[in-house]
């Protein structure tokens, strides 16, 4: 994009947002490494077992167990296995000057009703699981920051308000927050999402699983333009008693999504909040962060403003099984240009490096063809239609990239019924068909097999980017 045609972001307030400062304030880390848990947390489909009460197939449904304790227990096992497999791998940097940031996608914790309805009498096991996980994460692993996706809960409001409002969605308040743990310390946080997107929920009644009555209107509805603070338009801040019931009672609420760890100023956003520029709004005029992290399900980095200093890394972990990295190299990430459709904008963040199963398949097909002919279609740079590190055929991007199998060979048995698996299964079928056709082609043409093309990872992974240098601040007194 040309900077002359871009509109600057103007959402910043007059006063800087408060932030949490973790000692020591001096710069401790020179680099960062991002580890994104890459799996589907979006609703499942009929192929994942979406059936109504009468056995009819549903287009979409929430996956998981109806009982909260059982659901949280299995998701906790999945999360901890992904972290343990990552921790046992050789791919992450052991240098204590590198801050390792593990990020899971939005909606990792939500259950078969779309939001947990928490009963203090039956949540003892869930609370114990969460507390045990928290204790391990903050006590065992130094130089790591864990952002464990988001946790979705719901709570009935005063019935008198429901009667007065005459709104079908007004009887429930929704909470969507990211648990955050600072390894090697006793510090844990929660960061609350602000805006409800129209795709966040299939229904509003957590007591009725896998059905589709009227949904919350979402922030872009006409109702929300007229009533922007309705509980059908924005998420609430969970009461301390609710956080205590879940096991997050000792977690501090993160103001403005800002935290400073070892001299690194980090900003956090959840999905639609990024498109709405929540982090940039909370920063003072001209203020930046050293690192920006986006937890999402249906978002990408250029859809919202980026407020890192020039060269400051931006990382996204998305629940449609994708991770992304950007550097905001020119420092123009708060400037945007309207797309030709007249509705959407793209922010001038520069090159975005992304990883998902489709990109992996595209890279394998292109590199295989190129290895046979010596030519490829188009003149693409490494990182364009390749995984973030580039490929043996196109060359490298300079971004160190690796993928760890998050859950092992029996991943299907672990996630089936809790997260969408159908996309992986269909991608694997396509991959097998293409590979079989390639073998027949090699045999027919009497060609040797190629070892230049990397096969795609068509299962849940932890995508590891870096280490990446964190630029020095122009003004360390900030």
Tab-separated table of C-alpha atoms in Angstrom:
chain	number	residue	atom	x	y	z
A	1	UNK	CA	0.000	0.000	0.000
A	2	UNK	CA	1.126	3.534	-0.635
A	3	UNK	CA	1.178	5.614	2.526
A	4	UNK	CA	-0.190	8.663	0.709
A	5	UNK	CA	-3.573	6.959	0.207
A	6	UNK	CA	-3.925	5.555	3.708
A	7	UNK	CA	-6.070	6.806	6.548
A	8	UNK	CA	-4.432	6.903	9.997
A	9	UNK	CA	-6.060	5.273	13.015
A	10	UNK	CA	-7.606	7.978	15.206
A	11	UNK	CA	-9.087	5.939	18.021
A	12	UNK	CA	-6.462	6.661	20.692
A	13	UNK	CA	-7.555	8.348	23.892
A	14	UNK	CA	-5.991	11.368	25.537
A	15	UNK	CA	-4.601	9.373	28.448
A	16	UNK	CA	-2.477	6.264	28.366
A	17	UNK	CA	-4.132	3.088	29.610
A	18	UNK	CA	-2.897	1.576	32.866
A	19	UNK	CA	-0.683	-1.462	32.542
A	20	UNK	CA	0.563	-4.203	34.797
A	21	UNK	CA	4.313	-4.001	35.393
A	22	UNK	CA	6.185	-7.152	36.369
A	23	UNK	CA	9.599	-6.554	37.882
A	24	UNK	CA	12.310	-6.064	36.837
A	25	UNK	CA	11.387	-3.039	34.679
A	26	UNK	CA	14.701	-3.055	32.791
A	27	UNK	CA	14.916	-4.874	29.469
A	28	UNK	CA	15.495	-8.547	30.246
A	29	UNK	CA	14.627	-10.149	26.910
A	30	UNK	CA	16.303	-9.350	23.601
A	31	UNK	CA	14.193	-11.702	21.476
A	32	UNK	CA	10.867	-13.500	21.412
A	33	UNK	CA	9.673	-16.838	20.122
A	34	UNK	CA	6.011	-17.499	19.361
A	35	UNK	CA	4.424	-20.909	19.749
A	36	UNK	CA	0.868	-21.032	18.394
A	37	UNK	CA	-1.461	-23.947	19.108
A	38	UNK	CA	-2.905	-24.528	15.636
A	39	UNK	CA	-6.277	-26.336	15.759
A	40	UNK	CA	-9.960	-25.739	15.010
A	41	UNK	CA	-11.955	-24.263	17.883
A	42	UNK	CA	-14.792	-23.029	15.628
A	43	UNK	CA	-18.128	-24.919	15.872
A	44	UNK	CA	-18.305	-28.408	14.412
A	45	UNK	CA	-20.327	-29.639	11.444
A	46	UNK	CA	-22.555	-32.622	10.755
A	47	UNK	CA	-19.419	-34.646	10.024
A	48	UNK	CA	-18.275	-33.952	13.608
A	49	UNK	CA	-21.521	-35.290	15.055
A	50	UNK	CA	-23.902	-32.319	14.917
A	51	UNK	CA	-27.353	-33.833	15.322
A	52	UNK	CA	-30.547	-32.403	16.773
A	53	UNK	CA	-32.816	-33.944	19.387
A	54	UNK	CA	-34.678	-35.866	16.653
A	55	UNK	CA	-31.515	-37.090	14.940
A	56	UNK	CA	-31.571	-34.518	12.154
A	57	UNK	CA	-28.227	-33.196	10.915
A	58	UNK	CA	-27.355	-29.650	11.954
A	59	UNK	CA	-25.232	-27.390	9.796
A	60	UNK	CA	-23.196	-26.305	12.820
A	61	UNK	CA	-23.101	-27.147	16.501
A	62	UNK	CA	-20.981	-26.734	19.596
A	63	UNK	CA	-18.780	-29.688	20.426
A	64	UNK	CA	-17.879	-31.028	23.832
A	65	UNK	CA	-19.537	-32.645	26.841
A	66	UNK	CA	-22.800	-31.366	28.380
A	67	UNK	CA	-21.319	-31.664	31.878
A	68	UNK	CA	-18.932	-28.817	32.581
A	69	UNK	CA	-16.513	-30.861	34.694
A	70	UNK	CA	-16.135	-33.538	32.014
A	71	UNK	CA	-15.681	-30.977	29.269
A	72	UNK	CA	-13.068	-28.890	31.077
A	73	UNK	CA	-11.225	-32.052	32.130
A	74	UNK	CA	-10.677	-33.261	28.554
A	75	UNK	CA	-9.783	-29.820	27.223
A	76	UNK	CA	-7.271	-29.396	30.036
A	77	UNK	CA	-5.661	-32.712	29.032
A	78	UNK	CA	-5.466	-31.561	25.400
A	79	UNK	CA	-3.945	-28.221	26.365
A	80	UNK	CA	-1.370	-29.707	28.699
A	81	UNK	CA	-0.351	-32.409	26.214
A	82	UNK	CA	0.261	-29.762	23.545
A	83	UNK	CA	2.355	-27.739	25.991
A	84	UNK	CA	4.277	-30.798	27.200
A	85	UNK	CA	5.004	-32.049	23.668
A	86	UNK	CA	6.220	-28.588	22.745
A	87	UNK	CA	8.339	-28.343	25.862
A	88	UNK	CA	9.958	-31.741	25.162
A	89	UNK	CA	10.775	-30.836	21.569
A	90	UNK	CA	14.125	-29.430	20.445
A	91	UNK	CA	12.498	-26.637	18.431
A	92	UNK	CA	12.124	-23.979	21.127
A	93	UNK	CA	15.044	-21.765	22.100
A	94	UNK	CA	16.602	-22.503	25.522
A	95	UNK	CA	18.321	-19.100	25.705
A	96	UNK	CA	17.049	-17.233	28.824
A	97	UNK	CA	17.200	-13.958	26.866
A	98	UNK	CA	14.362	-15.224	24.625
A	99	UNK	CA	10.778	-14.802	25.863
A	100	UNK	CA	8.746	-17.811	24.741
A	101	UNK	CA	5.072	-16.956	24.138
A	102	UNK	CA	2.614	-19.864	23.848
A	103	UNK	CA	-0.767	-18.823	22.413
A	104	UNK	CA	-3.924	-20.922	21.933
A	105	UNK	CA	-6.930	-19.724	19.891
A	106	UNK	CA	-10.224	-18.193	20.978
A	107	UNK	CA	-13.037	-20.514	22.148
A	108	UNK	CA	-10.681	-23.256	23.327
A	109	UNK	CA	-12.863	-23.550	26.467
A	110	UNK	CA	-16.609	-23.363	25.824
A	111	UNK	CA	-18.460	-26.733	26.059
A	112	UNK	CA	-21.360	-28.233	24.124
A	113	UNK	CA	-23.748	-25.400	25.066
A	114	UNK	CA	-21.509	-22.689	23.601
A	115	UNK	CA	-20.796	-21.208	27.034
A	116	UNK	CA	-20.218	-22.784	30.421
A	117	UNK	CA	-23.053	-22.463	32.938
A	118	UNK	CA	-21.209	-22.762	36.216
A	119	UNK	CA	-22.783	-24.190	39.338
A	120	UNK	CA	-20.634	-23.798	42.498
A	121	UNK	CA	-21.985	-27.118	43.792
A	122	UNK	CA	-20.731	-29.091	40.787
A	123	UNK	CA	-17.632	-27.162	39.707
A	124	UNK	CA	-15.190	-28.456	42.322
A	125	UNK	CA	-13.411	-30.736	39.845
A	126	UNK	CA	-13.169	-27.992	37.205
A	127	UNK	CA	-11.775	-25.595	39.779
A	128	UNK	CA	-9.209	-28.131	40.933
A	129	UNK	CA	-8.107	-28.845	37.348
A	130	UNK	CA	-7.686	-25.162	36.522
A	131	UNK	CA	-5.778	-24.480	39.727
A	132	UNK	CA	-3.457	-27.460	39.173
A	133	UNK	CA	-2.752	-26.346	35.601
A	134	UNK	CA	-2.089	-22.791	36.767
A	135	UNK	CA	0.283	-23.952	39.494
A	136	UNK	CA	2.339	-25.984	37.021
A	137	UNK	CA	2.506	-23.245	34.394
A	138	UNK	CA	3.546	-20.431	36.706
A	139	UNK	CA	5.832	-22.494	38.893
A	140	UNK	CA	7.795	-24.728	36.533
A	141	UNK	CA	8.573	-22.914	33.299
A	142	UNK	CA	10.669	-19.760	33.380
A	143	UNK	CA	10.963	-17.319	30.464
A	144	UNK	CA	7.555	-18.444	29.142
A	145	UNK	CA	4.279	-16.580	28.794
A	146	UNK	CA	1.148	-18.719	28.344
A	147	UNK	CA	-2.066	-17.355	26.797
A	148	UNK	CA	-4.455	-20.298	26.941
A	149	UNK	CA	-7.075	-19.331	24.369
A	150	UNK	CA	-10.365	-18.022	25.749
A	151	UNK	CA	-12.922	-19.278	28.232
A	152	UNK	CA	-16.609	-18.606	27.473
A	153	UNK	CA	-19.200	-18.529	30.245
A	154	UNK	CA	-22.750	-17.277	30.675
A	155	UNK	CA	-24.886	-16.174	33.589
A	156	UNK	CA	-28.584	-15.358	33.933
A	157	UNK	CA	-29.414	-11.775	34.835
A	158	UNK	CA	-32.239	-10.359	36.950
A	159	UNK	CA	-35.538	-11.640	35.520
A	160	UNK	CA	-37.139	-8.245	36.215
A	161	UNK	CA	-34.780	-6.743	33.657
A	162	UNK	CA	-35.732	-9.461	31.179
A	163	UNK	CA	-39.437	-8.694	31.589
A	164	UNK	CA	-38.857	-4.986	31.193
A	165	UNK	CA	-36.544	-5.249	28.163
A	166	UNK	CA	-38.695	-7.751	26.213
A	167	UNK	CA	-35.521	-8.863	24.424
A	168	UNK	CA	-34.880	-12.603	23.977
A	169	UNK	CA	-31.127	-12.214	24.467
A	170	UNK	CA	-31.324	-9.942	27.511
A	171	UNK	CA	-31.727	-12.776	30.021
A	172	UNK	CA	-28.088	-13.823	29.782
A	173	UNK	CA	-24.783	-12.034	30.224
A	174	UNK	CA	-21.791	-13.475	28.373
A	175	UNK	CA	-18.138	-13.558	29.371
A	176	UNK	CA	-15.226	-14.350	27.059
A	177	UNK	CA	-11.763	-14.038	28.580
A	178	UNK	CA	-8.198	-15.221	28.049
A	179	UNK	CA	-6.326	-16.816	30.980
A	180	UNK	CA	-2.695	-15.648	31.036
A	181	UNK	CA	0.164	-17.152	33.042
A	182	UNK	CA	3.668	-15.769	33.484
A	183	UNK	CA	6.014	-18.732	33.867
A	184	UNK	CA	8.446	-18.741	36.765
A	185	UNK	CA	6.319	-16.280	38.758
A	186	UNK	CA	3.129	-16.430	40.795
A	187	UNK	CA	1.420	-13.972	38.468
A	188	UNK	CA	-1.664	-14.876	36.437
A	189	UNK	CA	-4.174	-12.655	34.652
A	190	UNK	CA	-7.445	-12.669	32.776
A	191	UNK	CA	-8.169	-10.386	29.834
A	192	UNK	CA	-11.812	-9.883	28.828
A	193	UNK	CA	-13.046	-9.588	25.270
A	194	UNK	CA	-15.245	-6.517	24.725
A	195	UNK	CA	-17.247	-6.905	21.505
A	196	UNK	CA	-19.604	-9.788	20.703
A	197	UNK	CA	-19.342	-10.796	17.053
A	198	UNK	CA	-22.322	-12.121	15.129
A	199	UNK	CA	-20.417	-15.397	14.590
A	200	UNK	CA	-19.489	-15.901	18.261
A	201	UNK	CA	-22.663	-17.835	19.119
A	202	UNK	CA	-25.088	-20.202	17.427
A	203	UNK	CA	-27.713	-19.702	20.153
A	204	UNK	CA	-28.260	-17.845	23.416
A	205	UNK	CA	-29.592	-20.553	25.730
A	206	UNK	CA	-26.661	-22.455	27.294
A	207	UNK	CA	-29.142	-24.923	28.814
A	208	UNK	CA	-30.214	-26.123	25.343
A	209	UNK	CA	-27.391	-27.889	23.482
A	210	UNK	CA	-26.923	-28.016	19.703
A	211	UNK	CA	-29.903	-25.941	18.633
A	212	UNK	CA	-30.169	-22.621	16.835
A	213	UNK	CA	-32.715	-20.205	18.324
A	214	UNK	CA	-32.253	-16.464	18.009
A	215	UNK	CA	-28.660	-15.410	18.640
A	216	UNK	CA	-27.270	-12.314	20.343
A	217	UNK	CA	-27.463	-9.460	17.840
A	218	UNK	CA	-23.705	-8.851	17.748
A	219	UNK	CA	-21.908	-5.538	17.552
A	220	UNK	CA	-22.704	-4.820	13.875
A	221	UNK	CA	-26.493	-5.197	14.174
A	222	UNK	CA	-28.872	-2.241	14.009
A	223	UNK	CA	-29.915	-2.972	17.579
A	224	UNK	CA	-26.330	-2.613	18.798
A	225	UNK	CA	-25.878	0.663	16.952
A	226	UNK	CA	-28.819	1.958	19.005
A	227	UNK	CA	-27.914	0.117	22.247
A	228	UNK	CA	-24.107	-0.259	22.177
A	229	UNK	CA	-23.861	-1.290	25.845
A	230	UNK	CA	-26.476	-4.054	25.753
A	231	UNK	CA	-25.366	-7.462	27.016
A	232	UNK	CA	-26.224	-8.781	23.564
A	233	UNK	CA	-23.569	-6.524	22.047
A	234	UNK	CA	-20.624	-6.533	24.445
A	235	UNK	CA	-19.201	-9.088	26.814
A	236	UNK	CA	-19.324	-8.479	30.535
A	237	UNK	CA	-16.565	-8.559	33.109
A	238	UNK	CA	-17.085	-11.759	35.051
A	239	UNK	CA	-17.815	-11.234	38.753
A	240	UNK	CA	-15.017	-12.228	41.097
A	241	UNK	CA	-17.241	-14.967	42.558
A	242	UNK	CA	-17.624	-16.566	39.126
A	243	UNK	CA	-13.873	-16.466	38.505
A	244	UNK	CA	-13.361	-18.059	41.900
A	245	UNK	CA	-15.822	-20.854	41.077
A	246	UNK	CA	-13.921	-21.675	37.859
A	247	UNK	CA	-10.489	-21.620	39.451
A	248	UNK	CA	-9.358	-18.174	38.313
A	249	UNK	CA	-9.913	-16.436	41.647
A	250	UNK	CA	-6.248	-15.505	42.022
A	251	UNK	CA	-5.993	-14.082	38.495
A	252	UNK	CA	-5.641	-10.324	38.178
A	253	UNK	CA	-7.749	-8.524	35.576
A	254	UNK	CA	-5.459	-7.104	32.899
A	255	UNK	CA	-6.292	-3.397	32.330
A	256	UNK	CA	-6.491	-2.371	28.690
A	257	UNK	CA	-4.869	-5.625	27.577
A	258	UNK	CA	-1.437	-4.256	28.518
A	259	UNK	CA	1.263	-6.011	30.509
A	260	UNK	CA	4.999	-5.374	30.803
A	261	UNK	CA	7.188	-8.427	31.396
A	262	UNK	CA	10.930	-8.107	31.819
A	263	UNK	CA	10.926	-4.715	30.126
A	264	UNK	CA	8.825	-5.916	27.165
A	265	UNK	CA	5.534	-4.072	26.746
A	266	UNK	CA	2.906	-6.485	25.415
A	267	UNK	CA	-0.589	-5.709	24.117
A	268	UNK	CA	-3.290	-8.374	23.876
A	269	UNK	CA	-6.554	-8.384	21.865
A	270	UNK	CA	-9.284	-10.969	21.343
A	271	UNK	CA	-10.666	-11.367	17.792
A	272	UNK	CA	-13.225	-8.652	16.941
A	273	UNK	CA	-11.584	-6.314	19.446
A	274	UNK	CA	-8.610	-6.255	17.050
A	275	UNK	CA	-10.778	-5.213	14.093
A	276	UNK	CA	-12.294	-2.509	16.298
A	277	UNK	CA	-8.836	-1.283	17.354
A	278	UNK	CA	-9.306	-1.789	21.092
A	279	UNK	CA	-5.592	-1.947	21.913
A	280	UNK	CA	-4.727	1.155	19.905
A	281	UNK	CA	-7.644	2.998	21.497
A	282	UNK	CA	-6.320	2.262	24.971
A	283	UNK	CA	-2.833	3.501	24.161
A	284	UNK	CA	-2.104	7.193	24.398
A	285	UNK	CA	-1.429	9.272	21.267
A	286	UNK	CA	1.759	8.096	19.592
A	287	UNK	CA	2.259	5.256	22.069
A	288	UNK	CA	3.286	1.801	20.898
A	289	UNK	CA	3.850	-1.662	22.293
A	290	UNK	CA	6.864	-3.900	21.762
A	291	UNK	CA	4.730	-6.922	20.944
A	292	UNK	CA	1.055	-7.386	19.943
A	293	UNK	CA	-0.764	-10.697	20.388
A	294	UNK	CA	-4.173	-11.573	18.929
A	295	UNK	CA	-6.255	-14.526	20.118
A	296	UNK	CA	-9.064	-15.139	17.644
A	297	UNK	CA	-11.448	-17.366	15.687
A	298	UNK	CA	-12.086	-15.817	12.271
A	299	UNK	CA	-9.599	-12.922	12.228
A	300	UNK	CA	-6.312	-11.983	10.564
A	301	UNK	CA	-3.678	-9.396	11.350
A	302	UNK	CA	-4.328	-6.825	8.531
A	303	UNK	CA	-8.044	-6.554	9.433
A	304	UNK	CA	-7.248	-4.347	12.443
A	305	UNK	CA	-4.726	-1.649	13.388
A	306	UNK	CA	-1.279	-2.683	14.561
A	307	UNK	CA	0.344	-0.470	17.159
A	308	UNK	CA	3.765	-2.019	17.627
A	309	UNK	CA	6.870	0.100	17.140
A	310	UNK	CA	8.416	-0.365	13.666
A	311	UNK	CA	9.731	-3.922	13.467
A	312	UNK	CA	7.805	-5.000	16.558
A	313	UNK	CA	6.350	-8.501	16.165
A	314	UNK	CA	2.617	-9.180	15.908
A	315	UNK	CA	1.371	-12.734	16.420
A	316	UNK	CA	-2.060	-14.296	15.883
A	317	UNK	CA	-3.425	-17.705	16.856
A	318	UNK	CA	-6.804	-18.315	15.196
A	319	UNK	CA	-9.487	-20.936	15.856
A	320	UNK	CA	-9.849	-21.678	12.154
A	321	UNK	CA	-6.534	-23.542	12.468
A	322	UNK	CA	-4.132	-20.805	11.393
A	323	UNK	CA	-1.273	-18.833	12.910
A	324	UNK	CA	0.238	-15.573	11.599
A	325	UNK	CA	3.269	-13.371	12.178
A	326	UNK	CA	3.954	-9.792	11.099
A	327	UNK	CA	6.622	-7.197	11.871
A	328	UNK	CA	4.943	-3.847	11.034
A	329	UNK	CA	8.291	-2.987	9.443
A	330	UNK	CA	7.366	0.500	8.258
A	331	UNK	CA	5.475	1.422	11.397
A	332	UNK	CA	2.347	2.183	9.339
A	333	UNK	CA	0.135	-0.476	10.880
A	334	UNK	CA	-2.392	2.087	12.102
A	335	UNK	CA	-2.994	3.330	8.538
A	336	UNK	CA	-5.567	1.612	6.374
A	337	UNK	CA	-7.014	1.535	2.878
A	338	UNK	CA	-10.570	0.665	1.900
A	339	UNK	CA	-10.943	-2.411	-0.289
A	340	UNK	CA	-12.789	-2.182	-3.631
A	341	UNK	CA	-15.914	-3.749	-2.084
A	342	UNK	CA	-16.391	-0.482	-0.193
A	343	UNK	CA	-17.034	-2.258	3.119
A	344	UNK	CA	-13.769	-3.606	4.463
A	345	UNK	CA	-10.387	-2.077	5.199
A	346	UNK	CA	-6.873	-3.485	5.159
A	347	UNK	CA	-4.177	-2.061	7.399
A	348	UNK	CA	-0.726	-1.330	6.067
A	349	UNK	CA	1.154	-3.843	8.193
A	350	UNK	CA	3.403	-5.205	5.440
A	351	UNK	CA	4.141	-8.880	4.819
A	352	UNK	CA	2.146	-11.410	6.860
A	353	UNK	CA	3.622	-14.883	7.292
A	354	UNK	CA	0.960	-17.531	7.910
A	355	UNK	CA	0.649	-21.263	8.511
A	356	UNK	CA	-2.330	-23.524	7.961
A	357	UNK	CA	-2.970	-26.900	6.326
A	358	UNK	CA	-4.035	-25.359	3.017
A	359	UNK	CA	-0.810	-23.347	2.713
A	360	UNK	CA	1.130	-26.520	3.461
A	361	UNK	CA	-0.680	-28.389	0.681
A	362	UNK	CA	-0.155	-25.531	-1.764
A	363	UNK	CA	3.547	-25.449	-0.980
A	364	UNK	CA	3.914	-29.213	-1.448
A	365	UNK	CA	2.147	-29.161	-4.836
A	366	UNK	CA	4.113	-26.148	-6.108
A	367	UNK	CA	7.499	-27.406	-4.930
A	368	UNK	CA	6.879	-30.884	-6.354
A	369	UNK	CA	5.943	-29.496	-9.765
A	370	UNK	CA	8.889	-27.118	-9.730
A	371	UNK	CA	11.307	-29.938	-8.884
A	372	UNK	CA	10.175	-31.845	-12.002
A	373	UNK	CA	10.124	-28.990	-14.497
A	374	UNK	CA	12.612	-26.488	-13.123
A	375	UNK	CA	9.965	-23.761	-13.344
A	376	UNK	CA	7.058	-22.640	-11.203
A	377	UNK	CA	3.954	-20.607	-11.931
A	378	UNK	CA	4.579	-16.940	-11.265
A	379	UNK	CA	7.540	-15.248	-9.608
A	380	UNK	CA	6.643	-15.366	-5.936
A	381	UNK	CA	8.917	-14.443	-3.093
A	382	UNK	CA	9.490	-16.879	-0.234
A	383	UNK	CA	6.613	-16.515	2.212
A	384	UNK	CA	4.059	-16.006	-0.570
A	385	UNK	CA	2.026	-19.219	-0.915
A	386	UNK	CA	4.556	-20.977	1.322
A	387	UNK	CA	4.815	-21.637	5.016
A	388	UNK	CA	6.462	-18.832	7.043
A	389	UNK	CA	10.013	-20.129	6.679
A	390	UNK	CA	9.824	-20.419	2.896
A	391	UNK	CA	10.586	-23.686	1.096
A	392	UNK	CA	13.543	-25.615	-0.363
A	393	UNK	CA	12.465	-24.526	-3.848
A	394	UNK	CA	11.513	-20.864	-3.342
A	395	UNK	CA	14.201	-20.169	-0.763
A	396	UNK	CA	14.005	-19.011	2.847
A	397	UNK	CA	12.338	-15.948	4.343
A	398	UNK	CA	14.784	-15.555	7.199
A	399	UNK	CA	12.015	-16.435	9.672
A	400	UNK	CA	12.892	-19.632	11.503
A	401	UNK	CA	9.781	-21.832	11.461
A	402	UNK	CA	8.971	-25.326	12.692
A	403	UNK	CA	5.876	-27.362	13.502
A	404	UNK	CA	5.496	-29.808	16.376
A	405	UNK	CA	2.827	-32.513	16.321
A	406	UNK	CA	0.705	-31.181	19.182
A	407	UNK	CA	-1.095	-34.363	20.219
A	408	UNK	CA	0.699	-37.362	18.724
A	409	UNK	CA	-0.395	-40.018	16.264
A	410	UNK	CA	-3.673	-40.643	18.107
A	411	UNK	CA	-4.688	-36.978	17.902
A	412	UNK	CA	-8.070	-37.859	16.351
A	413	UNK	CA	-9.201	-39.874	19.381
A	414	UNK	CA	-8.230	-37.026	21.704
A	415	UNK	CA	-9.962	-34.119	19.958
A	416	UNK	CA	-12.902	-35.842	18.245
A	417	UNK	CA	-16.145	-34.656	19.801
A	418	UNK	CA	-14.461	-31.590	21.298
A	419	UNK	CA	-12.999	-29.802	18.261
A	420	UNK	CA	-13.680	-29.928	14.529
A	421	UNK	CA	-11.785	-32.790	12.872
A	422	UNK	CA	-13.600	-33.037	9.530
A	423	UNK	CA	-11.395	-30.465	7.781
A	424	UNK	CA	-8.290	-32.433	8.732
A	425	UNK	CA	-9.838	-35.699	7.515
A	426	UNK	CA	-10.865	-34.248	4.158
A	427	UNK	CA	-7.451	-32.600	3.718
A	428	UNK	CA	-5.765	-35.934	4.440
A	429	UNK	CA	-7.919	-37.644	1.794
A	430	UNK	CA	-6.905	-35.018	-0.763
A	431	UNK	CA	-3.272	-35.356	0.279
A	432	UNK	CA	-3.326	-39.146	-0.135
A	433	UNK	CA	-4.995	-38.871	-3.547
A	434	UNK	CA	-2.427	-36.353	-4.760
A	435	UNK	CA	0.471	-38.361	-3.377
A	436	UNK	CA	-0.778	-41.566	-5.024
A	437	UNK	CA	-1.204	-39.721	-8.329
A	438	UNK	CA	2.322	-38.320	-7.985
A	439	UNK	CA	3.762	-41.800	-7.460
A	440	UNK	CA	1.965	-43.102	-10.548
A	441	UNK	CA	3.272	-40.153	-12.553
A	442	UNK	CA	6.858	-40.783	-11.421
A	443	UNK	CA	6.559	-44.435	-12.350
A	444	UNK	CA	5.032	-43.712	-15.762
A	445	UNK	CA	7.601	-41.044	-16.629
A	446	UNK	CA	10.476	-43.019	-15.111
A	447	UNK	CA	11.435	-40.104	-12.871
A	448	UNK	CA	13.242	-40.326	-9.512
A	449	UNK	CA	11.286	-39.286	-6.396
A	450	UNK	CA	11.877	-35.756	-5.157
A	451	UNK	CA	12.993	-34.915	-1.627
A	452	UNK	CA	12.633	-31.156	-2.085
A	453	UNK	CA	8.903	-30.954	-1.370
A	454	UNK	CA	7.770	-30.906	2.263
A	455	UNK	CA	4.564	-32.795	3.058
A	456	UNK	CA	1.866	-30.741	4.778
A	457	UNK	CA	1.039	-31.189	8.473
A	458	UNK	CA	-2.637	-32.145	8.383
A	459	UNK	CA	-3.285	-32.459	12.111
A	460	UNK	CA	-3.148	-30.144	15.138
A	461	UNK	CA	0.286	-28.585	15.498
A	462	UNK	CA	2.187	-26.096	17.567
A	463	UNK	CA	3.674	-23.605	15.097
A	464	UNK	CA	6.986	-22.161	16.285
A	465	UNK	CA	8.212	-18.833	14.895
A	466	UNK	CA	11.627	-17.455	15.751
A	467	UNK	CA	13.475	-16.484	17.816
A	468	UNK	CA	12.873	-12.938	16.601
A	469	UNK	CA	14.706	-9.817	17.719
A	470	UNK	CA	12.644	-7.264	19.640
A	471	UNK	CA	13.606	-3.762	18.443
A	472	UNK	CA	14.996	-1.383	21.028
A	473	UNK	CA	12.691	1.414	22.062
A	474	UNK	CA	13.385	4.902	20.856
A	475	UNK	CA	12.392	6.137	24.305
A	476	UNK	CA	13.030	3.683	27.145
A	477	UNK	CA	11.610	6.170	29.652
A	478	UNK	CA	8.091	5.452	28.339
